[in-house]
JSON list of C-alpha atoms and ligand atoms in Angstrom, two decimals:
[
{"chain": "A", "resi": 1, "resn": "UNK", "atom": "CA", "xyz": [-3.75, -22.00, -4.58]},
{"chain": "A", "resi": 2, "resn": "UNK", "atom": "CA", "xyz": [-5.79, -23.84, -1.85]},
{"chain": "A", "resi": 3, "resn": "UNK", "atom": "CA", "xyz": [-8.01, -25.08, -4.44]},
{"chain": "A", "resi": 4, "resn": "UNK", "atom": "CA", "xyz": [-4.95, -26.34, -6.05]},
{"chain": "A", "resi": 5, "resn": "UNK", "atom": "CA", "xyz": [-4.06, -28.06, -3.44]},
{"chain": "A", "resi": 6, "resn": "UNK", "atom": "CA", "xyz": [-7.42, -29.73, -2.59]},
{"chain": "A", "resi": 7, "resn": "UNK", "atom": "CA", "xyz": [-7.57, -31.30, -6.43]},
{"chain": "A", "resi": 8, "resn": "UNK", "atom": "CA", "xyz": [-4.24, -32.72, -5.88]},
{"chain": "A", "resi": 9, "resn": "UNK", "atom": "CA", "xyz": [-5.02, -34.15, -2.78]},
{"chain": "A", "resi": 10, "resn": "UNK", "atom": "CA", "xyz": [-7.85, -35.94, -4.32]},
{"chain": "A", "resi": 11, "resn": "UNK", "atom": "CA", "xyz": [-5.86, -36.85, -7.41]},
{"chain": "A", "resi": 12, "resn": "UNK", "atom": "CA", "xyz": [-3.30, -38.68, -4.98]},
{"chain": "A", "resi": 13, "resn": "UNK", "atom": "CA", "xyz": [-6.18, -40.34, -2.67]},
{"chain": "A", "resi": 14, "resn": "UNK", "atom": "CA", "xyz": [-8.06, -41.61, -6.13]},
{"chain": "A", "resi": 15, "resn": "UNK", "atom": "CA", "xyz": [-4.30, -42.87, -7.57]},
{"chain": "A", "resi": 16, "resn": "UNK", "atom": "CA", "xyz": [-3.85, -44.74, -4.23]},
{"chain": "A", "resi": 17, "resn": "UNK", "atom": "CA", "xyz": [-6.88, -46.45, -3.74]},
{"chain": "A", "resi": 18, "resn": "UNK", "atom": "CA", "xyz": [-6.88, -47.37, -7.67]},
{"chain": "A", "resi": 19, "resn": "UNK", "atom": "CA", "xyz": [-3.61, -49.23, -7.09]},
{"chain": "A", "resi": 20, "resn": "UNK", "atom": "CA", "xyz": [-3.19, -53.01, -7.77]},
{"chain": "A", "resi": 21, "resn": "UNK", "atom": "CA", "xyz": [-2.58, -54.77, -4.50]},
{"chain": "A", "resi": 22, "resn": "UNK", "atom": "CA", "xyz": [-3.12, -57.93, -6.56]},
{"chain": "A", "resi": 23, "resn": "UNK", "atom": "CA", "xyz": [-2.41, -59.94, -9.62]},
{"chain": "A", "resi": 24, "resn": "UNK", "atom": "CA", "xyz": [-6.37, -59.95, -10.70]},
{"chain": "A", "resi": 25, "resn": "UNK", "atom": "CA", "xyz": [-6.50, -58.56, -14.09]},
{"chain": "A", "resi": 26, "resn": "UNK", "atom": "CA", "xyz": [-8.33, -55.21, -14.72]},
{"chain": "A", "resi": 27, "resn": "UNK", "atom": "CA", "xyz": [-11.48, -55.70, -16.23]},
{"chain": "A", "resi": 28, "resn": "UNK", "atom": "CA", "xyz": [-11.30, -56.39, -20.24]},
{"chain": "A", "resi": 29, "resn": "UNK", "atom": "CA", "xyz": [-7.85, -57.44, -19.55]},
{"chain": "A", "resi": 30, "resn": "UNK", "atom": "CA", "xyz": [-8.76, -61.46, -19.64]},
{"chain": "A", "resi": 31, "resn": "UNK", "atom": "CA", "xyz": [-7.97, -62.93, -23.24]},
{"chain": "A", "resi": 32, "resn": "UNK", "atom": "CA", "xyz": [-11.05, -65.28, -23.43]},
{"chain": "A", "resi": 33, "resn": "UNK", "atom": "CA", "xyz": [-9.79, -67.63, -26.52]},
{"chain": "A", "resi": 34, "resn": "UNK", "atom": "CA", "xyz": [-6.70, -69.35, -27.04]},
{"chain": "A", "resi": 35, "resn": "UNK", "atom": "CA", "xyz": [-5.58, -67.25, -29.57]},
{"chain": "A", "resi": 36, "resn": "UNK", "atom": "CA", "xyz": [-6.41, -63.91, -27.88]},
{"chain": "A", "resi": 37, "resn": "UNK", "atom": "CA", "xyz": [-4.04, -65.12, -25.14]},
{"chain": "A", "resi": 38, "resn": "UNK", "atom": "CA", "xyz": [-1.25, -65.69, -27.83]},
{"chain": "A", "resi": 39, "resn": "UNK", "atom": "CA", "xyz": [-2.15, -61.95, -28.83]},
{"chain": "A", "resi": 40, "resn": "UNK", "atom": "CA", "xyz": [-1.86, -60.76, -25.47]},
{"chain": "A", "resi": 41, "resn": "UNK", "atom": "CA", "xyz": [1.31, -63.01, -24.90]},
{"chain": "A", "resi": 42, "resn": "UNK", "atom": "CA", "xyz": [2.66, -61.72, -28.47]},
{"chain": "A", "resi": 43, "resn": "UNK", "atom": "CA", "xyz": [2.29, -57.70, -27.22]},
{"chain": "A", "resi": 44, "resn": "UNK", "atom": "CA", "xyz": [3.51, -58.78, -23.60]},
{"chain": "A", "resi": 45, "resn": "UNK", "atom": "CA", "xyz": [6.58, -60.12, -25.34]},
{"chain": "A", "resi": 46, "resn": "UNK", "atom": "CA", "xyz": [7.11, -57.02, -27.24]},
{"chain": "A", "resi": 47, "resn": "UNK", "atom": "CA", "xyz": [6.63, -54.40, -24.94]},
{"chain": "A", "resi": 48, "resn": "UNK", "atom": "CA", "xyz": [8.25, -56.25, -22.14]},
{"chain": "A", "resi": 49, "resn": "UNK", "atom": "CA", "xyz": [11.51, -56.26, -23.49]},
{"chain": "A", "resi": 50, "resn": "UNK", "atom": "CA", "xyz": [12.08, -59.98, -24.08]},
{"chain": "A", "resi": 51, "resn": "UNK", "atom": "CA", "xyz": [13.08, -59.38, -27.77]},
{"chain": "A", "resi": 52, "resn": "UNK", "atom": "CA", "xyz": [16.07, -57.31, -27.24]},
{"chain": "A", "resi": 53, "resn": "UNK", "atom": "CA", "xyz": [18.16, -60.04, -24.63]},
{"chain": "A", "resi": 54, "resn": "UNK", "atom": "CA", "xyz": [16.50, -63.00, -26.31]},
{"chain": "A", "resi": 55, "resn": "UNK", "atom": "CA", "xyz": [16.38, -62.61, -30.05]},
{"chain": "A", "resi": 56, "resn": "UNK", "atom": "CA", "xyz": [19.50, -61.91, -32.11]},
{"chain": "A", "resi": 57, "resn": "UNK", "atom": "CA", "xyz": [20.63, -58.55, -32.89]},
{"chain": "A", "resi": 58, "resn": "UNK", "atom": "CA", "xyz": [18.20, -57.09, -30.15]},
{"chain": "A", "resi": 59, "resn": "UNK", "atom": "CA", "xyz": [20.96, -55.63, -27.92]},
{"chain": "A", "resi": 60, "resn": "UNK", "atom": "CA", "xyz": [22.11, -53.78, -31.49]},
{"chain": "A", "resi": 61, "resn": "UNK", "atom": "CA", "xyz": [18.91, -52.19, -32.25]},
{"chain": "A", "resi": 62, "resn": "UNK", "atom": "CA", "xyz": [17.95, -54.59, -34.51]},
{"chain": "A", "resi": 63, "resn": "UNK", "atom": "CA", "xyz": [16.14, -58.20, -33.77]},
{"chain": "A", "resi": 64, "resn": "UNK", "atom": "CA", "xyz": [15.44, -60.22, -36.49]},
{"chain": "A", "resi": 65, "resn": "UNK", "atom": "CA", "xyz": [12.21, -61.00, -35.70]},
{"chain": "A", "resi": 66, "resn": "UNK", "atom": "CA", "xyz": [12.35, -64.45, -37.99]},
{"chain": "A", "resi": 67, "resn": "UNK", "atom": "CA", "xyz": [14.37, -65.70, -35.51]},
{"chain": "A", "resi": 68, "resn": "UNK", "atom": "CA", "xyz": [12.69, -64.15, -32.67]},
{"chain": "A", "resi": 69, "resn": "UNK", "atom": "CA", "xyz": [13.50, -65.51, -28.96]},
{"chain": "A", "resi": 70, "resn": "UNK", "atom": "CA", "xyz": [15.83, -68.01, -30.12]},
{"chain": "A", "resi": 71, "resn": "UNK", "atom": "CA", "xyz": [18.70, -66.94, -27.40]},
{"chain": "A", "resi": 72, "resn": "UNK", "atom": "CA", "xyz": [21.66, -64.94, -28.53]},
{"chain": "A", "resi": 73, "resn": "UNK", "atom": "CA", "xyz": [25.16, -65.56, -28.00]},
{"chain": "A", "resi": 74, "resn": "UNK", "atom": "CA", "xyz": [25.84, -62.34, -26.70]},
{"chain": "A", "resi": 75, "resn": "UNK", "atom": "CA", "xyz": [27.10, -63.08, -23.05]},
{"chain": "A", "resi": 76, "resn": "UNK", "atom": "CA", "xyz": [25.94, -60.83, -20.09]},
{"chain": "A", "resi": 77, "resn": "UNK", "atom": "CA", "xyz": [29.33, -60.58, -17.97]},
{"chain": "A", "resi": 78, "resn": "UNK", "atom": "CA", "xyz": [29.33, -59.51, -14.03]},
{"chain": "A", "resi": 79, "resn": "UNK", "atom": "CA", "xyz": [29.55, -60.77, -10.65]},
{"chain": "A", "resi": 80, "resn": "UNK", "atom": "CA", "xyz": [27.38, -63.23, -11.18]},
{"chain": "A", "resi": 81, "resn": "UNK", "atom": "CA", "xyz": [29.77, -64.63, -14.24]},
{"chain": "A", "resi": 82, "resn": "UNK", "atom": "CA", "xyz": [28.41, -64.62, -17.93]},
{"chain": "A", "resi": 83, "resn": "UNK", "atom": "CA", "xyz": [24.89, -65.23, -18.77]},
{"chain": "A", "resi": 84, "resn": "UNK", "atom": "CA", "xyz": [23.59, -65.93, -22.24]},
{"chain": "A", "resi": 85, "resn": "UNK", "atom": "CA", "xyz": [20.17, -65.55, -23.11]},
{"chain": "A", "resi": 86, "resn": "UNK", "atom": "CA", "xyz": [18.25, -68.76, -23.49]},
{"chain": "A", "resi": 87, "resn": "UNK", "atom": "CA", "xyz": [16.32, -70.20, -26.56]},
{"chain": "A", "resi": 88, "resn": "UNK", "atom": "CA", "xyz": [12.79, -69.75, -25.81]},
{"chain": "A", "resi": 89, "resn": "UNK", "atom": "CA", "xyz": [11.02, -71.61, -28.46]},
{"chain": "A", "resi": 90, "resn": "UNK", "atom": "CA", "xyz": [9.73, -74.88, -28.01]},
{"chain": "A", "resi": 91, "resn": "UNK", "atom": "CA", "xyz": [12.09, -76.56, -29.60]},
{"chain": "A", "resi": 92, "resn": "UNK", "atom": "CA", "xyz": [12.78, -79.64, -27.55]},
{"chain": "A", "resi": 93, "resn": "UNK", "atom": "CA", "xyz": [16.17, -79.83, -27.27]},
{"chain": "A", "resi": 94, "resn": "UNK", "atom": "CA", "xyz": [17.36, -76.46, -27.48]},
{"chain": "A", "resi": 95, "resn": "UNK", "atom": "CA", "xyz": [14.88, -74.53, -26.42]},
{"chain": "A", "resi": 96, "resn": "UNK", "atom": "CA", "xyz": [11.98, -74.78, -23.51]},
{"chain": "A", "resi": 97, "resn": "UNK", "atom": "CA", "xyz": [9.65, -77.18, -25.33]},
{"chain": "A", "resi": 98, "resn": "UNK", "atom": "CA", "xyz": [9.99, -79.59, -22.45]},
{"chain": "A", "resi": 99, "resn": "UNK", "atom": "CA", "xyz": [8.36, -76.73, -20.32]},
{"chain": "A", "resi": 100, "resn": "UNK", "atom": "CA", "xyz": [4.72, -76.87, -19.82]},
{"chain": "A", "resi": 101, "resn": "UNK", "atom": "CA", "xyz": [2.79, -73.17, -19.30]},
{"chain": "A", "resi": 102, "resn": "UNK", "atom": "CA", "xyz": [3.20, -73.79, -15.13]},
{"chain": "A", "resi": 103, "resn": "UNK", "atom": "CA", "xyz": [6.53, -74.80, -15.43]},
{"chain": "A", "resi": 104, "resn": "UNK", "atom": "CA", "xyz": [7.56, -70.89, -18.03]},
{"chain": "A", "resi": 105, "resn": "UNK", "atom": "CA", "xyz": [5.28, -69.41, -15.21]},
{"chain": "A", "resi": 106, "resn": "UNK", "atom": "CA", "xyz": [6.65, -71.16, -11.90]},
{"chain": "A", "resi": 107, "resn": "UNK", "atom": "CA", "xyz": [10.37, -69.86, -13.43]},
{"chain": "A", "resi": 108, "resn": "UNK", "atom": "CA", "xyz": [9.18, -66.39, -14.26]},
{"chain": "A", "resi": 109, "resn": "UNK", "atom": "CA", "xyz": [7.37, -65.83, -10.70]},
{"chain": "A", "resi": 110, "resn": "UNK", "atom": "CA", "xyz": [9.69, -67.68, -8.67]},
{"chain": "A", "resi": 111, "resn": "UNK", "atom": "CA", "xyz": [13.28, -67.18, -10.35]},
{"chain": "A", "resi": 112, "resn": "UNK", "atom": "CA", "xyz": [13.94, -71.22, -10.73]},
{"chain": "A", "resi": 113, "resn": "UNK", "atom": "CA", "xyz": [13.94, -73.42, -13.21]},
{"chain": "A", "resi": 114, "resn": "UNK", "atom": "CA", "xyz": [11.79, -77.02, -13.08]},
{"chain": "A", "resi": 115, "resn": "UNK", "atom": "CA", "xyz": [15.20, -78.49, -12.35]},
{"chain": "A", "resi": 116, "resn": "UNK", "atom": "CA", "xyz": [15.96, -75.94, -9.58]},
{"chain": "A", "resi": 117, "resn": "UNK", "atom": "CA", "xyz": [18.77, -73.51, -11.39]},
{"chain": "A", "resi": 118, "resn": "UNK", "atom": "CA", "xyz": [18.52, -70.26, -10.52]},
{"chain": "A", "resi": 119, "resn": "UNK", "atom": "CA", "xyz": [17.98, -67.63, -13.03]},
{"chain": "A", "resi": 120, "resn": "UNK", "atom": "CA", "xyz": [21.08, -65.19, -13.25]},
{"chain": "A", "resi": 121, "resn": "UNK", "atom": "CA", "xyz": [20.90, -62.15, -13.98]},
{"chain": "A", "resi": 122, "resn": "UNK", "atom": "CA", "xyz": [20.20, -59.50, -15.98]},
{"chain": "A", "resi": 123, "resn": "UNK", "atom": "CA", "xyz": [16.88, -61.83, -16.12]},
{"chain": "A", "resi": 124, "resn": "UNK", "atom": "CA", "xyz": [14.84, -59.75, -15.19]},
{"chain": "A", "resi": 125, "resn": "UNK", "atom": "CA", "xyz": [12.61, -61.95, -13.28]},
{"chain": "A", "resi": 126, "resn": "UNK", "atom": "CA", "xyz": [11.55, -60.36, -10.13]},
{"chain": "A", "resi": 127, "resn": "UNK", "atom": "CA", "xyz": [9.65, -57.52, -12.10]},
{"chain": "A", "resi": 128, "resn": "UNK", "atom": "CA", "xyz": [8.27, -60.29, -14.72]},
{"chain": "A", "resi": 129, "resn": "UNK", "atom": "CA", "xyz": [7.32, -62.33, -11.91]},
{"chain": "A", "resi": 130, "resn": "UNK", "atom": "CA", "xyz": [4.81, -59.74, -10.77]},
{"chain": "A", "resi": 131, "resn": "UNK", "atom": "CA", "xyz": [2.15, -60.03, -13.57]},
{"chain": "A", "resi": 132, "resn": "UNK", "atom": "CA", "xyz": [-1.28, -61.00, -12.79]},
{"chain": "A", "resi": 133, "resn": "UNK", "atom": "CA", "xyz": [-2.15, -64.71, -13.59]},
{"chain": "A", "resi": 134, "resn": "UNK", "atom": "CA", "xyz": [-4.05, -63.78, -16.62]},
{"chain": "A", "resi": 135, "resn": "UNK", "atom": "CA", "xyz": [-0.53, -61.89, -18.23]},
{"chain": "A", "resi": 136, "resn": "UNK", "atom": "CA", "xyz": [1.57, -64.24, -16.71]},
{"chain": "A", "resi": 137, "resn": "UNK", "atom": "CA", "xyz": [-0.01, -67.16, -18.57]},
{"chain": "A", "resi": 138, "resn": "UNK", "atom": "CA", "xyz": [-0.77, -65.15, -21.62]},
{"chain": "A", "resi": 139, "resn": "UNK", "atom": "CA", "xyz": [3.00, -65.08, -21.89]},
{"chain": "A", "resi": 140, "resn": "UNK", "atom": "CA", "xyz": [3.51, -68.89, -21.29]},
{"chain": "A", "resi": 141, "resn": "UNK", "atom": "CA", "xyz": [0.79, -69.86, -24.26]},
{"chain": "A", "resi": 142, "resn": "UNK", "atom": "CA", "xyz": [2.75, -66.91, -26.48]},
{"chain": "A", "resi": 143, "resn": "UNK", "atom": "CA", "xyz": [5.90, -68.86, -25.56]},
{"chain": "A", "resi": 144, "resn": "UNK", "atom": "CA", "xyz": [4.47, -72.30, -26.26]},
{"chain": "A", "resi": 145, "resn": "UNK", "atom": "CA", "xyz": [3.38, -71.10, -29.52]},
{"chain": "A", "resi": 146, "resn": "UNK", "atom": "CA", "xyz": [6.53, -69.82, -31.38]},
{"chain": "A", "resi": 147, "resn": "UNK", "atom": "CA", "xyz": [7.40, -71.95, -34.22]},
{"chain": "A", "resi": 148, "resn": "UNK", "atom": "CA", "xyz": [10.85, -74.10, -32.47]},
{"chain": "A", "resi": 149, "resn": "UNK", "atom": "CA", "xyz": [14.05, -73.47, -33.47]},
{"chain": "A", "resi": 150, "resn": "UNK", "atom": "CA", "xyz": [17.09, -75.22, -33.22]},
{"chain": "A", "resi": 151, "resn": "UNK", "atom": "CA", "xyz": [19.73, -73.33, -31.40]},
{"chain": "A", "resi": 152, "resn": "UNK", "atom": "CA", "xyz": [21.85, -73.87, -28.47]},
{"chain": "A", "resi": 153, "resn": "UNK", "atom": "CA", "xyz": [22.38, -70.59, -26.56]},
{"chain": "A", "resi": 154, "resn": "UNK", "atom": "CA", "xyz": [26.19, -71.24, -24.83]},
{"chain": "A", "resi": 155, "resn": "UNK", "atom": "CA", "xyz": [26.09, -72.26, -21.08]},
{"chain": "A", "resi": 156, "resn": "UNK", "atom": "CA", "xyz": [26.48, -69.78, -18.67]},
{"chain": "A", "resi": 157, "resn": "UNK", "atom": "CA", "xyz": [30.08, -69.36, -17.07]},
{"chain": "A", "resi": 158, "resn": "UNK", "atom": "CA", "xyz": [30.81, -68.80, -13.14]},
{"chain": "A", "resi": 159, "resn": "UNK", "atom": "CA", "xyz": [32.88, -65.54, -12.21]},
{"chain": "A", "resi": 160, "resn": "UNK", "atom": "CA", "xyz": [35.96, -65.62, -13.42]},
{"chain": "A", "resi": 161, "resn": "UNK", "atom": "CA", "xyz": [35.80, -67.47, -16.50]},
{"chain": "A", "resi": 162, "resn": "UNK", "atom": "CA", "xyz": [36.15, -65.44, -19.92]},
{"chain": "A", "resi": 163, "resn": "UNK", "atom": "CA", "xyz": [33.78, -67.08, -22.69]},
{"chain": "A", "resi": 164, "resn": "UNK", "atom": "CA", "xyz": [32.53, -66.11, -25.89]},
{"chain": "A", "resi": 165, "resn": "UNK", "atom": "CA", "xyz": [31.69, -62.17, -26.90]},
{"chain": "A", "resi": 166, "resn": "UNK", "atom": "CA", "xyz": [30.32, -60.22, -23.87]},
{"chain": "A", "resi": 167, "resn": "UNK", "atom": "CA", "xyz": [29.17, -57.11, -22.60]},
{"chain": "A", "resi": 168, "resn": "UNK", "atom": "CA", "xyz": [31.00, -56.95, -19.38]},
{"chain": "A", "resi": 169, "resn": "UNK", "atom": "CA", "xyz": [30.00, -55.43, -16.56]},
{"chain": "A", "resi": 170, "resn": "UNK", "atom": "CA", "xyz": [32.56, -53.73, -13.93]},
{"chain": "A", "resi": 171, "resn": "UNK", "atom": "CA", "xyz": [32.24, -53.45, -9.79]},
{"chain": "A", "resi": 172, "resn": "UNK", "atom": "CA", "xyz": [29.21, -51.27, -9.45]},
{"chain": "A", "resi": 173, "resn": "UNK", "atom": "CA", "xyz": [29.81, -47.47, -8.86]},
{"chain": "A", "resi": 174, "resn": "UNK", "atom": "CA", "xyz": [29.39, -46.71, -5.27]},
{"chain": "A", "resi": 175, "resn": "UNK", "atom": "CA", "xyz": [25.57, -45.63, -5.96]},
{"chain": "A", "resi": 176, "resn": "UNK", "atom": "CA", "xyz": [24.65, -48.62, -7.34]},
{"chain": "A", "resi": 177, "resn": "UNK", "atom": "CA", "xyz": [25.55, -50.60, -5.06]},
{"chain": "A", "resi": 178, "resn": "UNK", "atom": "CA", "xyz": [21.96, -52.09, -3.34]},
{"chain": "A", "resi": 179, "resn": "UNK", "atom": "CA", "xyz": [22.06, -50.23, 0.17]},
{"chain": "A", "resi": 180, "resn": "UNK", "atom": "CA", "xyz": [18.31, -51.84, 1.13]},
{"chain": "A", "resi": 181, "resn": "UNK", "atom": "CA", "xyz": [15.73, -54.47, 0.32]},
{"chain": "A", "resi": 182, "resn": "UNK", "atom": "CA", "xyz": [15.06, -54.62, -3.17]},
{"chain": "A", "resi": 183, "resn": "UNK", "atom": "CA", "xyz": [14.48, -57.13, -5.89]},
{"chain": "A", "resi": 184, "resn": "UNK", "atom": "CA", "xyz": [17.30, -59.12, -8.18]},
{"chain": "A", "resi": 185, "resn": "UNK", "atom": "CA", "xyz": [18.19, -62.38, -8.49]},
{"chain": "A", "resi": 186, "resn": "UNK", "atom": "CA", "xyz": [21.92, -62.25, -8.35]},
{"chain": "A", "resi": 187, "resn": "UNK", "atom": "CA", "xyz": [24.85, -62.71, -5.65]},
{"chain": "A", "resi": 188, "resn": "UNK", "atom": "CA", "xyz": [25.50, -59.00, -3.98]},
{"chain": "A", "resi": 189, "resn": "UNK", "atom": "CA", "xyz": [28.68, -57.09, -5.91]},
{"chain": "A", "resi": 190, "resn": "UNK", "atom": "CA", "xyz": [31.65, -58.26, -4.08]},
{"chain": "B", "resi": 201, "resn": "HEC", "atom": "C1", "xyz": [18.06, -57.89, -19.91]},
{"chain": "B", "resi": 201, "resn": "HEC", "atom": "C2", "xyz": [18.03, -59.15, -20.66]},
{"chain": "B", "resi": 201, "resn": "HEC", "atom": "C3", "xyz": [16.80, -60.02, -20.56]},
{"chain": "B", "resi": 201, "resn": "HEC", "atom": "C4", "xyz": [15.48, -59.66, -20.76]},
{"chain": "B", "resi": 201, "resn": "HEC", "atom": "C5", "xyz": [14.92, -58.27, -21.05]},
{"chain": "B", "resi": 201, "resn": "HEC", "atom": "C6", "xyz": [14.71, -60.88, -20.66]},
{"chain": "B", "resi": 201, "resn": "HEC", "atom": "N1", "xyz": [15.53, -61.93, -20.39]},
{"chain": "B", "resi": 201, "resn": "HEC", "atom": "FE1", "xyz": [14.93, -63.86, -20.03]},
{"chain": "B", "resi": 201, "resn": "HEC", "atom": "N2", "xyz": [16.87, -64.39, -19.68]},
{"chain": "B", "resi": 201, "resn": "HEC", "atom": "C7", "xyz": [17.97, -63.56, -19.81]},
{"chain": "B", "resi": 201, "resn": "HEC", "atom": "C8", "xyz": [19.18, -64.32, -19.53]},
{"chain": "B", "resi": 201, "resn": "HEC", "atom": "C9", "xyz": [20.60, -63.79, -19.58]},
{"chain": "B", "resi": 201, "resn": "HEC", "atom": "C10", "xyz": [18.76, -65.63, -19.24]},
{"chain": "B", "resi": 201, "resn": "HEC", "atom": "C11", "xyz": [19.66, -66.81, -18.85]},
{"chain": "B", "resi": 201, "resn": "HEC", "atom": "C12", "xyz": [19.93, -66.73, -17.36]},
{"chain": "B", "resi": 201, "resn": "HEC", "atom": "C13", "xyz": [20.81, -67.85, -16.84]},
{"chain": "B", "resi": 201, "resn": "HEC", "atom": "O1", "xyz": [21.76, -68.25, -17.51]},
{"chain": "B", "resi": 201, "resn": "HEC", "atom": "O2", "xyz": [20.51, -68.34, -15.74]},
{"chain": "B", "resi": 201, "resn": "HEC", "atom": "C14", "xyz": [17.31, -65.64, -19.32]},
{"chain": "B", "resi": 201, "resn": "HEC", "atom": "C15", "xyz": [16.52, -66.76, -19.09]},
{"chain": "B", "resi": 201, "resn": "HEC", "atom": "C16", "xyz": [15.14, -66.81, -19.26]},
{"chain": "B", "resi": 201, "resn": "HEC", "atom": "C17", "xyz": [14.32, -67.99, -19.03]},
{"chain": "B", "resi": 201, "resn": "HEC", "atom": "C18", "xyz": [14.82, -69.35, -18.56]},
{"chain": "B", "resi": 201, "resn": "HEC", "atom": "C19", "xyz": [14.84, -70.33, -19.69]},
{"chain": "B", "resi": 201, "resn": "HEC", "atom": "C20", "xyz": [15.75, -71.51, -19.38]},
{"chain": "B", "resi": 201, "resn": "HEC", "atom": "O3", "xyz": [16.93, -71.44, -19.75]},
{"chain": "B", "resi": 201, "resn": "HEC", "atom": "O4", "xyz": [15.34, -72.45, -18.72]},
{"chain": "B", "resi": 201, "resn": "HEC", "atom": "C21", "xyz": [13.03, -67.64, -19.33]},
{"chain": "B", "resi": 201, "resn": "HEC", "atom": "C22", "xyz": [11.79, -68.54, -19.27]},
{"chain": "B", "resi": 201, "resn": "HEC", "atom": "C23", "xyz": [13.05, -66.26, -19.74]},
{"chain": "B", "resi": 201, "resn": "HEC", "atom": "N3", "xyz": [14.34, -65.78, -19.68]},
{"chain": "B", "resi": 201, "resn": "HEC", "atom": "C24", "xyz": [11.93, -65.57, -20.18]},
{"chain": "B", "resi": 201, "resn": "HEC", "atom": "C25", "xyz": [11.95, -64.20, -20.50]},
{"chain": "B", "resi": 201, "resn": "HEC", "atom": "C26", "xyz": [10.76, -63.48, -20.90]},
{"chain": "B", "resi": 201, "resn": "HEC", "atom": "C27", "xyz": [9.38, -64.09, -21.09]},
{"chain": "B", "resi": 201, "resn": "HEC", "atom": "C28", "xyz": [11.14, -62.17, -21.07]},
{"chain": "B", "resi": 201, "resn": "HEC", "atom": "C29", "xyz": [10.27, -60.98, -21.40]},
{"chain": "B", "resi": 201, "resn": "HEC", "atom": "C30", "xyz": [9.03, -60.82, -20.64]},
{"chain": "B", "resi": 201, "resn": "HEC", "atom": "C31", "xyz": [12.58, -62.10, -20.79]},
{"chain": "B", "resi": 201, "resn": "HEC", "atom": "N4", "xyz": [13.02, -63.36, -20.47]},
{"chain": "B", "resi": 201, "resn": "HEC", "atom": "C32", "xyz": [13.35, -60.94, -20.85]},
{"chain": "B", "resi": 201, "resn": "HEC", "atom": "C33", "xyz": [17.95, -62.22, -20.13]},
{"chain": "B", "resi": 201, "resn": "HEC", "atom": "C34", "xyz": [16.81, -61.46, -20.34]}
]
């Protein structure tokens, strides 16, 4: 039993002082090439989740990869209003092609487009934004990379206003509701 114990204990010391405190990158974890980055971008995209909100048919099990991160027209209904997924490729009008790497990365750390609009949720920025430099820009040259593609995804609407098809999210249940410090980007629950 003690001896139990005393592994654990050292288990739980190790696990604590191997924690990231920082955004360095673990060793092996820089991409030194341009394209490695777009690698490491591509797989940051995939198991990050930015598929399913941001390519069509992702919310139904089912993005179609050919159009991958081109926005969707699903809307995200709540509090905050509706959100629709942006286009991500660099297509110049429709997309973020007039975004340079610091200007994807800037948004994703700090929750603000170049132009100063906040990101609404269910962006998931402040978890995104935590990435260490190398990810973080990995993502950005992934981004910049994507073949464009023209699509428009509908402006987002404030409270209030119905707009096109949406998944739409009631009041929070009494647990839900954020009791301390946390992270999110939106306006509290009313
Ligand atoms: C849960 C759904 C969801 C996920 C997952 C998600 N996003 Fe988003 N994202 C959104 C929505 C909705 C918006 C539009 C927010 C608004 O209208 O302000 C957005 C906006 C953005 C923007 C701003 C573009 C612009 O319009 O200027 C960037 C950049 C972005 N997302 C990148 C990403 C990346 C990279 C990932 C994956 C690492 C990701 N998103 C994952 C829902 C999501």
């Amino acid at each position: 039993m003690r001896t139990t114990h005393a592994i654990l204990t050292i288990v739980a010391v190790l696990s604590i002082s191997c924690r990231r405190e920082t955004r360095e990158p673990l060793a092996g974890e820089v991409p030194s090439s341009h394209a490695e980055r777009v690698r490491r971008g591509e797989y940051l995209a995939m198991v990050g989740g930015c598929n399913d909100c941001h390519t069509p048919g992702g919310m139904y099990g089912a993005a179609d990869l050919s159009r991958r991160l081109s926005g969707s027209e699903l809307g995200w209904q709540g509090p905050w209003g509706t959100s629709y997924p942006s286009n991500l490729t660099p297509h110049m009008e429709t997309g973020i092609g007039r975004y340079s790497e610091d200007d994807i990365v800037k948004t994703l750390r700090t929750g603000k487009r170049p132009d100063g609009r906040p990101l609404l949720p269910p962006m998931p920025w402040p978890h995104y934004g935590n990435m260490s430099d190398a990810d973080v820009y990995a993502l950005a040259a992934y981004l910049k990379s994507l073949p464009p593609i023209e699509h428009r995804a509908p402006a987002s609407l404030p409270p209030g206003q119905a707009g096109p098809p949406s998944l739409v999210f009631p009041a929070p249940p009494a647990w839900d509701v954020p009791r301390g410090a946390g992270v999110g980007g939106g306006p509290p629950p009313p």
